[in-house]
Coordinates of C-alpha atoms in Angstrom, one line a residue:
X1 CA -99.2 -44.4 75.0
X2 CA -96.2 -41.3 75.5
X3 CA -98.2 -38.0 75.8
X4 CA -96.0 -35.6 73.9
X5 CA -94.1 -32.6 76.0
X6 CA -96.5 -29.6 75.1
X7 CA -93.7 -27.1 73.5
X8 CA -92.6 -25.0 70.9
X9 CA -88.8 -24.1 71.0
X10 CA -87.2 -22.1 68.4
X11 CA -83.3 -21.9 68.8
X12 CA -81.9 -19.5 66.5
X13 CA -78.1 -18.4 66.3
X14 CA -77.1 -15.6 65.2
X15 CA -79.9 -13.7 66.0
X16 CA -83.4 -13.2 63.7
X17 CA -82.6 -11.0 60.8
X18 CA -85.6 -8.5 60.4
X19 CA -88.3 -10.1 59.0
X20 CA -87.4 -13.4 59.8
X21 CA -89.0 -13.0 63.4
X22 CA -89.9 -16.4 65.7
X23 CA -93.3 -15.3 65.3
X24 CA -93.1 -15.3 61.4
X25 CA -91.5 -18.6 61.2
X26 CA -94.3 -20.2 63.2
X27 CA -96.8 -18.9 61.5
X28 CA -95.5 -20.0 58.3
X29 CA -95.4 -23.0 60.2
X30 CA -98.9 -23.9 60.9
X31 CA -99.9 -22.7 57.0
X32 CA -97.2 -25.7 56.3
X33 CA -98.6 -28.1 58.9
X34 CA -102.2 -27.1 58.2
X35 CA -102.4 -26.8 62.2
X36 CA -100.7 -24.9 65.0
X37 CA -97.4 -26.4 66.0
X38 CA -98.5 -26.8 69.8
X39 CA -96.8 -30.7 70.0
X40 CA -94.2 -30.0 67.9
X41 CA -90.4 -29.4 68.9
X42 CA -88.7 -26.7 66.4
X43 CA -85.3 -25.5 66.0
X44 CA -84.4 -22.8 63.5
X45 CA -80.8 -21.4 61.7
X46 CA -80.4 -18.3 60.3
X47 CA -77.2 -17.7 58.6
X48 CA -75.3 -16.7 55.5
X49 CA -75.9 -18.8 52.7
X50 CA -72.6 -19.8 50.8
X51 CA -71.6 -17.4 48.4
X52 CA -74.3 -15.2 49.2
X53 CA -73.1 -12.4 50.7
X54 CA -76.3 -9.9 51.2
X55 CA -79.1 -12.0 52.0
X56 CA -79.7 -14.5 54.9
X57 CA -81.4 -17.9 54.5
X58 CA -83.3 -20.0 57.6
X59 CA -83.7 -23.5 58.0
X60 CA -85.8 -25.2 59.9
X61 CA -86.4 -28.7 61.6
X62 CA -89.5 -29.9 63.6
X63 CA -90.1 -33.3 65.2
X64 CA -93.7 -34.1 65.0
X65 CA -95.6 -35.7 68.3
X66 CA -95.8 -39.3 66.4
X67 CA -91.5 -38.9 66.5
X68 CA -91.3 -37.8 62.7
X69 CA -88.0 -35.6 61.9
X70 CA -89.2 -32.6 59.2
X71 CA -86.8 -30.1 57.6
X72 CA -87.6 -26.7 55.8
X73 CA -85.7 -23.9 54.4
X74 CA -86.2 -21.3 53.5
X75 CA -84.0 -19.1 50.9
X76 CA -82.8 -16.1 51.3
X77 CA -85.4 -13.4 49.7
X78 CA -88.0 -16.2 49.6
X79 CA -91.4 -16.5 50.8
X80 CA -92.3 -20.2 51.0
X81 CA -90.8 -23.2 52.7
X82 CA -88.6 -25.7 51.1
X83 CA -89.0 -28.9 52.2
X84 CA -86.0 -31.1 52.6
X85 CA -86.6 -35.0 51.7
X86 CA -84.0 -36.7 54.2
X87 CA -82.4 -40.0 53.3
X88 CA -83.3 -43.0 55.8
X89 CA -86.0 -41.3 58.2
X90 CA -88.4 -43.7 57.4
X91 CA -88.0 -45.9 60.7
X92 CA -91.2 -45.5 62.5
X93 CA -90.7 -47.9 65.3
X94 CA -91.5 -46.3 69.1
X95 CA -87.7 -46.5 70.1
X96 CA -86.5 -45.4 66.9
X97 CA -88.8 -42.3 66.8
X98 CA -87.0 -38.7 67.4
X99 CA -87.6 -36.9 70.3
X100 CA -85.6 -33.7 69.5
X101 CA -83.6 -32.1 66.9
X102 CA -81.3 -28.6 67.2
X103 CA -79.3 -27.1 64.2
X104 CA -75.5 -28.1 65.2
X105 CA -74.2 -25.6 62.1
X106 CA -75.2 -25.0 58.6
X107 CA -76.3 -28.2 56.8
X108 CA -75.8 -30.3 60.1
X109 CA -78.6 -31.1 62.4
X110 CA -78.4 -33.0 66.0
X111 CA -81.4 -35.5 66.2
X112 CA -82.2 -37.5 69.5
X113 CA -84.4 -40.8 69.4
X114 CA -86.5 -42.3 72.4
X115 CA -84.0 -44.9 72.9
X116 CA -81.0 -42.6 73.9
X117 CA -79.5 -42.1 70.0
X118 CA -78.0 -38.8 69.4
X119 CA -76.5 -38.0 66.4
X120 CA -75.1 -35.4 64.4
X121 CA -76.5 -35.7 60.8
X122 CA -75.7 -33.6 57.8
X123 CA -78.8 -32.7 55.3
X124 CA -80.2 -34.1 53.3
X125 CA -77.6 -37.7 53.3
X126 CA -78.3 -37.9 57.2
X127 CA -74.8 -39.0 57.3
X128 CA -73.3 -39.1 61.1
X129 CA -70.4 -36.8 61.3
X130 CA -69.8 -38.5 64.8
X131 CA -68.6 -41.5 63.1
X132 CA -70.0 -45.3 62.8
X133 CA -72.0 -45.2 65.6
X134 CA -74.4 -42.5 67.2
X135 CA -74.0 -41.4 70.6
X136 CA -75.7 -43.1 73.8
X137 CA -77.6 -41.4 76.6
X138 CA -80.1 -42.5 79.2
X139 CA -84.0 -42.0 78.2
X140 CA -85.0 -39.4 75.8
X141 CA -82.4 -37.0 75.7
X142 CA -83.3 -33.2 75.0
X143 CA -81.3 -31.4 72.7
X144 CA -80.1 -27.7 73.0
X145 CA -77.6 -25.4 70.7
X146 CA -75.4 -23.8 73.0
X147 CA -72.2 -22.3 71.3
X148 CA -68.5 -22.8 72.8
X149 CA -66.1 -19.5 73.2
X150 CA -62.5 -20.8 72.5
X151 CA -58.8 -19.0 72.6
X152 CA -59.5 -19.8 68.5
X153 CA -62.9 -18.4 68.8
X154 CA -66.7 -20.1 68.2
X155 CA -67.4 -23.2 68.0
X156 CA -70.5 -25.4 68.0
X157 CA -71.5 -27.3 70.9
X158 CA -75.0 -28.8 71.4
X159 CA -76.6 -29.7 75.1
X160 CA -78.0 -33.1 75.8
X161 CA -80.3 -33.4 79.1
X162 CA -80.9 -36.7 79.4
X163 CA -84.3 -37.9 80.5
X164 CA -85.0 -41.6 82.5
X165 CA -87.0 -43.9 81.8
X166 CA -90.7 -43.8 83.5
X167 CA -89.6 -46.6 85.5
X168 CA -86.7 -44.6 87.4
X169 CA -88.0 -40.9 87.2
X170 CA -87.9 -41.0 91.4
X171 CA -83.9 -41.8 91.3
X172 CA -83.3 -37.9 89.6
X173 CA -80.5 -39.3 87.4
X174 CA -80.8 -36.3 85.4
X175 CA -77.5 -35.5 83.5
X176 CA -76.8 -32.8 81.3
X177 CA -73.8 -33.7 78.6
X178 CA -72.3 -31.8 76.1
X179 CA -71.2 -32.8 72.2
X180 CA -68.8 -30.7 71.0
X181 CA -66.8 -29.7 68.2
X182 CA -63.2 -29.2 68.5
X183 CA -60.3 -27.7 66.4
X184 CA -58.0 -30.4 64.7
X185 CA -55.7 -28.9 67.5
X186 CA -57.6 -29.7 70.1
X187 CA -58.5 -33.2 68.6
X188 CA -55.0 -33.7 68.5
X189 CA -54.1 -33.3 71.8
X190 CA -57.1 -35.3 73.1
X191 CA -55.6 -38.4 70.7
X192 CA -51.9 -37.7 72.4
X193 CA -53.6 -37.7 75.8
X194 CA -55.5 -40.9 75.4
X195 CA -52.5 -42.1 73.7
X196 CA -54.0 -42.9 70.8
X197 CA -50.8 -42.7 68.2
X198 CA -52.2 -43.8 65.5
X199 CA -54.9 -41.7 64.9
X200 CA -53.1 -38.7 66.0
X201 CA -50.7 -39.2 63.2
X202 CA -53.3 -39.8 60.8
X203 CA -54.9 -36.5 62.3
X204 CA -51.6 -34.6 62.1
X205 CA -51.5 -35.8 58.0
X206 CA -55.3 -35.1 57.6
X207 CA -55.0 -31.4 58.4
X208 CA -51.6 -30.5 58.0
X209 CA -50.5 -30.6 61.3
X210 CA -47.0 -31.2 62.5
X211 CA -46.5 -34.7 63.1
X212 CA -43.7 -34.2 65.1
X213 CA -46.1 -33.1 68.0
X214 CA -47.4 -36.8 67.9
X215 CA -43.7 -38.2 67.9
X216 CA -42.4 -36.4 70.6
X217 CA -45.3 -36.9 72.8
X218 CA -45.0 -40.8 72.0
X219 CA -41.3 -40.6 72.9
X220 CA -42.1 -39.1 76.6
X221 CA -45.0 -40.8 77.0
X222 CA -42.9 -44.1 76.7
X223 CA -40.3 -45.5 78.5
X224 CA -37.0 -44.8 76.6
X225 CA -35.2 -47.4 75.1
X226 CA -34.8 -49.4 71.9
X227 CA -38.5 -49.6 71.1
X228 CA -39.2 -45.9 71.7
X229 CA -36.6 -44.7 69.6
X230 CA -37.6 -46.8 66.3
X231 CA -41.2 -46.0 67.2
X232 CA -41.1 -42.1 68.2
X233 CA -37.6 -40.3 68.5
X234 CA -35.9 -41.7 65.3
X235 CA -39.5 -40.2 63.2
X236 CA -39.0 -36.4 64.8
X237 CA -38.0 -34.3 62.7
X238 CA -36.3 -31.7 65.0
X239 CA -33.0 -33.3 65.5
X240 CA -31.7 -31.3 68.2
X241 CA -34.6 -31.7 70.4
X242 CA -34.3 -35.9 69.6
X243 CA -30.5 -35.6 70.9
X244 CA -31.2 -33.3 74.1
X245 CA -33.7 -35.8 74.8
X246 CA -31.3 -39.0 74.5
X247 CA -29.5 -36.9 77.6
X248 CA -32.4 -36.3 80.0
X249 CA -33.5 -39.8 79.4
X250 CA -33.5 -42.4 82.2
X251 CA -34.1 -45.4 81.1
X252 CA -35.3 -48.5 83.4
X253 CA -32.0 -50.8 82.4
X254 CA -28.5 -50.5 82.2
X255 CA -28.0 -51.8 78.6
X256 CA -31.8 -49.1 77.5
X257 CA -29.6 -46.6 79.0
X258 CA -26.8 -46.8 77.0
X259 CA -28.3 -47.8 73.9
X260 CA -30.2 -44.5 74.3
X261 CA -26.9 -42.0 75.0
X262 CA -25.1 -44.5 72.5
X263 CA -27.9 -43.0 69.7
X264 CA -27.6 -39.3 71.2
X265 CA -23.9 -39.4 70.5
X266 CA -24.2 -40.7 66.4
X267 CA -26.5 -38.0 66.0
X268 CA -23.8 -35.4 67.4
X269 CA -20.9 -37.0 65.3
X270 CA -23.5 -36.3 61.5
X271 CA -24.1 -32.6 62.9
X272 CA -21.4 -31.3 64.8
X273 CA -19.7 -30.2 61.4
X274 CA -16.1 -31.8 62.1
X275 CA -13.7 -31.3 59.4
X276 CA -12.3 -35.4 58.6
X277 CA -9.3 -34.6 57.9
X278 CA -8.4 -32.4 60.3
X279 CA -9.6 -33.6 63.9
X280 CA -8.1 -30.4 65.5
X281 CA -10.3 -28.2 63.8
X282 CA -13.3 -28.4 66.3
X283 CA -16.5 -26.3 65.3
X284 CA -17.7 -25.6 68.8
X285 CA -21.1 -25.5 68.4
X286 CA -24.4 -26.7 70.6
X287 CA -23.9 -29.9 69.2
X288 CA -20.1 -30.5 69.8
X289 CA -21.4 -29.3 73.4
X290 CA -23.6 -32.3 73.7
X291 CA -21.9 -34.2 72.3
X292 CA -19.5 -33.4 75.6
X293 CA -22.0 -34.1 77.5
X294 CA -22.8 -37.2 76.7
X295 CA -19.6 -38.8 76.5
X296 CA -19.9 -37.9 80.1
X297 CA -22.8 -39.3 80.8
X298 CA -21.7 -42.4 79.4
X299 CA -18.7 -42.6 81.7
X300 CA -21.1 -42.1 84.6
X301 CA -23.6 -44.7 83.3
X302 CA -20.6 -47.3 83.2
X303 CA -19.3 -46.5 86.8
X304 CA -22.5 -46.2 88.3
X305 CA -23.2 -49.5 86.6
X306 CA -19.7 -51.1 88.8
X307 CA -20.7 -49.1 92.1
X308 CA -24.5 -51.3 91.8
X309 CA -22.5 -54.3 90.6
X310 CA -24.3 -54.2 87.7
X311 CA -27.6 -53.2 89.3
X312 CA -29.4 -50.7 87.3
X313 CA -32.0 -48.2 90.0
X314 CA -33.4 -45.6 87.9
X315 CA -34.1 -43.0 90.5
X316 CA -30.2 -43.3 91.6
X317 CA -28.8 -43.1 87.7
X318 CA -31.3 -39.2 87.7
X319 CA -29.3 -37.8 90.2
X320 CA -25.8 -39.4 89.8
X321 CA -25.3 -38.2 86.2
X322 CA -25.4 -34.8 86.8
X323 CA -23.0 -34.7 89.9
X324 CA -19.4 -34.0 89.5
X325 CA -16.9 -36.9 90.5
X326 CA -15.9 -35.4 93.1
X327 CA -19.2 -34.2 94.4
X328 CA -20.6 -38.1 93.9
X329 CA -17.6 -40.0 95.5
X330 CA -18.6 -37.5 98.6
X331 CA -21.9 -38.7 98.8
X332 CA -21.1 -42.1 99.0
X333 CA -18.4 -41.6 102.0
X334 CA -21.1 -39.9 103.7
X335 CA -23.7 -42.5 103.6
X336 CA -20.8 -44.9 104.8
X337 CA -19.9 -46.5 101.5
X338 CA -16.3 -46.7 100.9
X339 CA -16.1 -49.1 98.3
X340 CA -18.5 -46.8 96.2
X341 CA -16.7 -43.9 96.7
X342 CA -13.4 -45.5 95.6
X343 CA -15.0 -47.5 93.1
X344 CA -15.4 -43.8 92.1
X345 CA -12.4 -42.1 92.1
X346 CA -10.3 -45.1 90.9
X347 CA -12.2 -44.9 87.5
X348 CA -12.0 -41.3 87.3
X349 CA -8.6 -40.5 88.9
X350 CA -8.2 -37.1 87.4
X351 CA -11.5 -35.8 87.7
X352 CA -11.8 -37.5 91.4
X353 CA -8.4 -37.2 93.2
X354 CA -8.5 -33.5 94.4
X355 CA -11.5 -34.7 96.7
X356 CA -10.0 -37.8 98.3
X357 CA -9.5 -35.9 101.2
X358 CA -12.7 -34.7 101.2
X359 CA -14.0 -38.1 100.8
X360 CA -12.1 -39.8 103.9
X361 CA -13.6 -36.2 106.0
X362 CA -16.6 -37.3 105.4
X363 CA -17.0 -41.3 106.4
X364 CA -18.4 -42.0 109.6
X365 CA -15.8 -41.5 112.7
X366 CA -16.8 -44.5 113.8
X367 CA -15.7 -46.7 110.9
X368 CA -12.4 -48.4 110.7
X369 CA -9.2 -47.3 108.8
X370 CA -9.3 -51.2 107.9
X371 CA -12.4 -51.0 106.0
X372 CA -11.2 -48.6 103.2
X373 CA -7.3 -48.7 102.8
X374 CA -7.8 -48.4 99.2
X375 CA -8.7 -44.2 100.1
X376 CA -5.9 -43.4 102.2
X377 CA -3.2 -41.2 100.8
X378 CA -0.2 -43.1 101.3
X379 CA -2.0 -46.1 98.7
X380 CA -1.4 -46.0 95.3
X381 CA -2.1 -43.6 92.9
X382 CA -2.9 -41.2 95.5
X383 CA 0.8 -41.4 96.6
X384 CA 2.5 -41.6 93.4
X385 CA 4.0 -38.8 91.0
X386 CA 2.9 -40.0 88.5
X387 CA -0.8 -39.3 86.9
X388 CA -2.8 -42.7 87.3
X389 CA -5.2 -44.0 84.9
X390 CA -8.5 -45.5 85.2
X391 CA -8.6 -48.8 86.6
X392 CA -11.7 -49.4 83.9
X393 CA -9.0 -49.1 81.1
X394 CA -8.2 -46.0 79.3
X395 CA -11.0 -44.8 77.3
X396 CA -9.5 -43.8 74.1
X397 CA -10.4 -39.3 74.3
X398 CA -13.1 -38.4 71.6
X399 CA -12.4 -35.9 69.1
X400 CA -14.1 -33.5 70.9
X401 CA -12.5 -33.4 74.0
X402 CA -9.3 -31.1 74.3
X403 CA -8.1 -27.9 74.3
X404 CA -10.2 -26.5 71.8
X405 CA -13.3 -27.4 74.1
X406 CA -11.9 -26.1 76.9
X407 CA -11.0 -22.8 75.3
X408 CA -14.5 -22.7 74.5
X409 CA -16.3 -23.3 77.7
X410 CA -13.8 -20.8 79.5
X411 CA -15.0 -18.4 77.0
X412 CA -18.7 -18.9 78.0
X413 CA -17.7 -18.5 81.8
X414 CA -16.1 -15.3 81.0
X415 CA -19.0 -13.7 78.5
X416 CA -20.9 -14.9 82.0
X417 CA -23.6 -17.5 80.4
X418 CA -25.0 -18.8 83.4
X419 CA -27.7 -20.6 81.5
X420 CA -26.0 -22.3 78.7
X421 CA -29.7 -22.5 77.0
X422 CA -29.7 -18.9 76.1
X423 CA -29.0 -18.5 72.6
X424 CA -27.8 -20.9 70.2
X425 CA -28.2 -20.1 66.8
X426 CA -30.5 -23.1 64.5
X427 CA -31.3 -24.4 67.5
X428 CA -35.2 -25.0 68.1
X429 CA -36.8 -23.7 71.6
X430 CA -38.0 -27.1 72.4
X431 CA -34.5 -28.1 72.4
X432 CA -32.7 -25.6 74.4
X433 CA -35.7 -26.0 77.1
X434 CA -34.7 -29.7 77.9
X435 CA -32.1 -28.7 80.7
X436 CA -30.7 -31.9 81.4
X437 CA -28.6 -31.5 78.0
X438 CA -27.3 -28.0 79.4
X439 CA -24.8 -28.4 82.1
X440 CA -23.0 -26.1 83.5
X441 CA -19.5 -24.7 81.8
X442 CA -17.5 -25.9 84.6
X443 CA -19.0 -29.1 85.3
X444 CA -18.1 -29.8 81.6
X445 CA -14.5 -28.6 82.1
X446 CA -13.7 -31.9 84.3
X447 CA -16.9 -34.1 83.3
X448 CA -14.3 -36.2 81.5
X449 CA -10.7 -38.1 82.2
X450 CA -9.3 -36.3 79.3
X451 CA -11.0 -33.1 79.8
X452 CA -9.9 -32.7 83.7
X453 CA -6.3 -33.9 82.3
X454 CA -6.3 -31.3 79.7
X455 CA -7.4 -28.4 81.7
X456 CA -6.6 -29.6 85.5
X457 CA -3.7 -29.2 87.6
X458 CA -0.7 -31.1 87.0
X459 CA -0.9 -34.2 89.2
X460 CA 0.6 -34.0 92.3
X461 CA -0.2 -36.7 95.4
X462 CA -3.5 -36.1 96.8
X463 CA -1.4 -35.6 100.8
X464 CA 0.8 -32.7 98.6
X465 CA -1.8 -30.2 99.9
X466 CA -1.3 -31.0 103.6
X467 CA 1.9 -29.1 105.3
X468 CA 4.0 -32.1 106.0
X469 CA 2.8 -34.5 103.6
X470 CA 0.1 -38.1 104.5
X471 CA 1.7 -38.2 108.1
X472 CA 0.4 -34.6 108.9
X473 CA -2.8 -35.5 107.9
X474 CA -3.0 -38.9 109.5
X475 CA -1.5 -37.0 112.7

């Protein structure tokens, strides 16, 4: 048969009020037993009874050498031990016999069997406060108490050693594991890291948490679209930092894509405080602002859409929505793409045509004239007098776009707001710390058709800048 480990350990936390010495519990111990406690594994608790706020009270567990799990107490004041009956520790069998036991906090009491079991019971119901099911470790596991120092302070925390089998002691798969016990915070977070969204919102109602912690994790942790929206963004309750988001999305398909900015802009158009009846009375505001922002985004989205030929990439969508027209069109010459960059600046004339030149610099010397007549200055609109539109079809200009925008971003250029996320008043941290929904003053000035054709240049042809007109610069 097993040959019981030959010790005595007393675990005791906080430390032995006077009178209540190690020594003095075992020795009340062996009167109890009627022998010396030689065989037997003890943990001891001292601590504070409830409501009591003098006096200290002790309880004790033992595990007997045949596996039986015994608890004492001992009140405060009082001189004999207590026993506790505990419900459902009548299973005698060898695997179901306990092998160690340690106080996990008052009234709960972490109990090992030979056949790997650990829970954490609470005394006297023996109910597992783990859940359903116990724990599972290799052998006979040894139990330990060994507090856990957190940013929120102590916690409990109890060390399992597990022990293997007699069969496999020469493989030393010795393991020590910890069971610990964690905030409703940090339960939380472990939920949202597993992804677990369920019981993270039922975690977040349990203990009064916010639940918008859960939705917004749900929302990045998904890819953005339809689904996401009805299953996270639409249930967050901080509506600015929903729309900021619908901005520094990027979405996996064309028609995701827009069906996310489409949602951004409805939330703008209920907050952005617009007088009805007067649509020249614009509140400017952080939300008329992105609101702005993603009416361009939108444009981009639909003429990076025709330059892809209704190919959607992801990674290119990132990085094109937060160029200027000008800047993008650019690009495109450089890598040798003409048709993009005039795809370009056809559908955003305004915005575009002050870089054609720019655009035709920078193609490849080695490529012909033939391959992009469209760009060169002497083709229409470049050469006309007269302001083109878009070849996409005039969009019809949003309420927000104008003079009064304008007004307003000149006014943050001039109070020198290089970081638009400084201060906006009702507006939560979270949301001002997505930067995507934060451009840059000037790049809003001309992010739009209507907005460069309120606040640019009159139109002019694009060779007017060159001393003696598209011949000079041909020459």
């Amino acid at each position: 048969g097993e040959i019981p480990v030959p010790i005595a350990v007393v675990a005791a936390s906080p430390a032995p009020a006077p009178g209540l010495s190690a020594s003095a519990v075992l020795e009340v111990l062996t009167r109890t037993l009627g022998a010396p406690p030689a065989r037997c594994h003890v943990s001891m608790r001292i601590g504070e009874e409830a409501g009591d706020d003098e006096g200290l009270d002790l309880d004790l567990a033992v595990v007997e050498p045949h596996g039986t799990l015994r608890v004492w107490r001992l009140p405060s004041g009082g001189s004999n031990l207590e026993p506790v009956t505990l419900a459902g520790e009548d299973d005698r069998s060898s695997d179901r016999r306990v092998c160690s036991a340690t106080w996990w906090s008052k009234g709960r009491l972490a109990f090992a069997r030979h056949d790997g079991d650990v829970v954490v019971a609470s005394v006297p119901d023996m109910s597992n406060a783990l859940g359903e099911k116990p724990e599972a470790f290799d052998g006979s596991p040894a139990l330990v108490t060994c507090p856990r120092v957190t940013d929120e302070g102590t916690s409990e925390r109890v060390v399992v050693l597990e022990t293997p089998p007699p069969e496999i002691v020469g493989a030393h798969r010795w393991r020590l594991a910890t069971l610990n016990a964690r905030s409703p915070r940090e339960m939380l977070r472990a939920h949202l890291d597993a992804e677990e969204w369920g019981v993270a919102t039922q975690l977040a109602r349990l203990h009064g948490l916010d639940p918008d912690e859960v939705h917004k994790a749900r929302w990045l942790a998904s890819p953005p679209g339809k689904e996401a929206l009805n299953d996270a963004l639409a249930k967050v309750t901080d509506r600015a930092w929903a729309a900021a988001q619908c901005a520094a999305a990027v979405a996996s398909t064309y028609e995701q894509q827009r069906f996310v900015l489409v949602y951004g802009l409805k939330e703008t158009e209920r907050r952005c405080g617009r007088n009805a009846e007067d649509e020249t009375d614009i509140k400017w505001n952080w939300w008329t602002r992105l609101r702005l922002t993603l009416l361009a985004q939108l444009d981009r989205l639909d003429t990076l859409n025709a330059v892809h030929l209704g190919n959607h990439a992801p990674r290119a969508w990132a990085s094109f929505r937060s160029e200027t027209i000008g800047a993008a069109a650019v690009g495109f010459a450089t890598a040798g793409n003409p048709r993009a960059a005039e795809t370009i600046l056809r559908r955003h004339p305004r915005a575009g045509g002050p870089s054609l030149l720019d655009a035709l610099e920078a193609l490849p010397e080695t490529m012909s004239p033939s391959e992009y007549p469209g760009l060169m200055p002497w083709a229409q609109p470049w050469c006309g007098t007269d302001a083109p539109t878009s070849t996409r079809g005039a969009r019809v200009p949003d309420w927000v776009e104008g003079s009064a925008a304008l007004r307003a971003l000149a006014q943050e250029e001039a109070d020198g707001a290089s970081d638009p996320r400084l201060s906006w008043d009702g507006i939560s941290a979270a949301a001002l710390a997505v930067k995507e929904a934060h451009p840059s003053a000037a790049w809003l000035a001309v992010a739009t058709e209507e907005m460069a054709r309120c606040g640019g240049a009159p139109w002019q042809p694009a060779a007017a800048r060159v001393e003696g007109g598209g011949a000079a610069w041909a020459a």
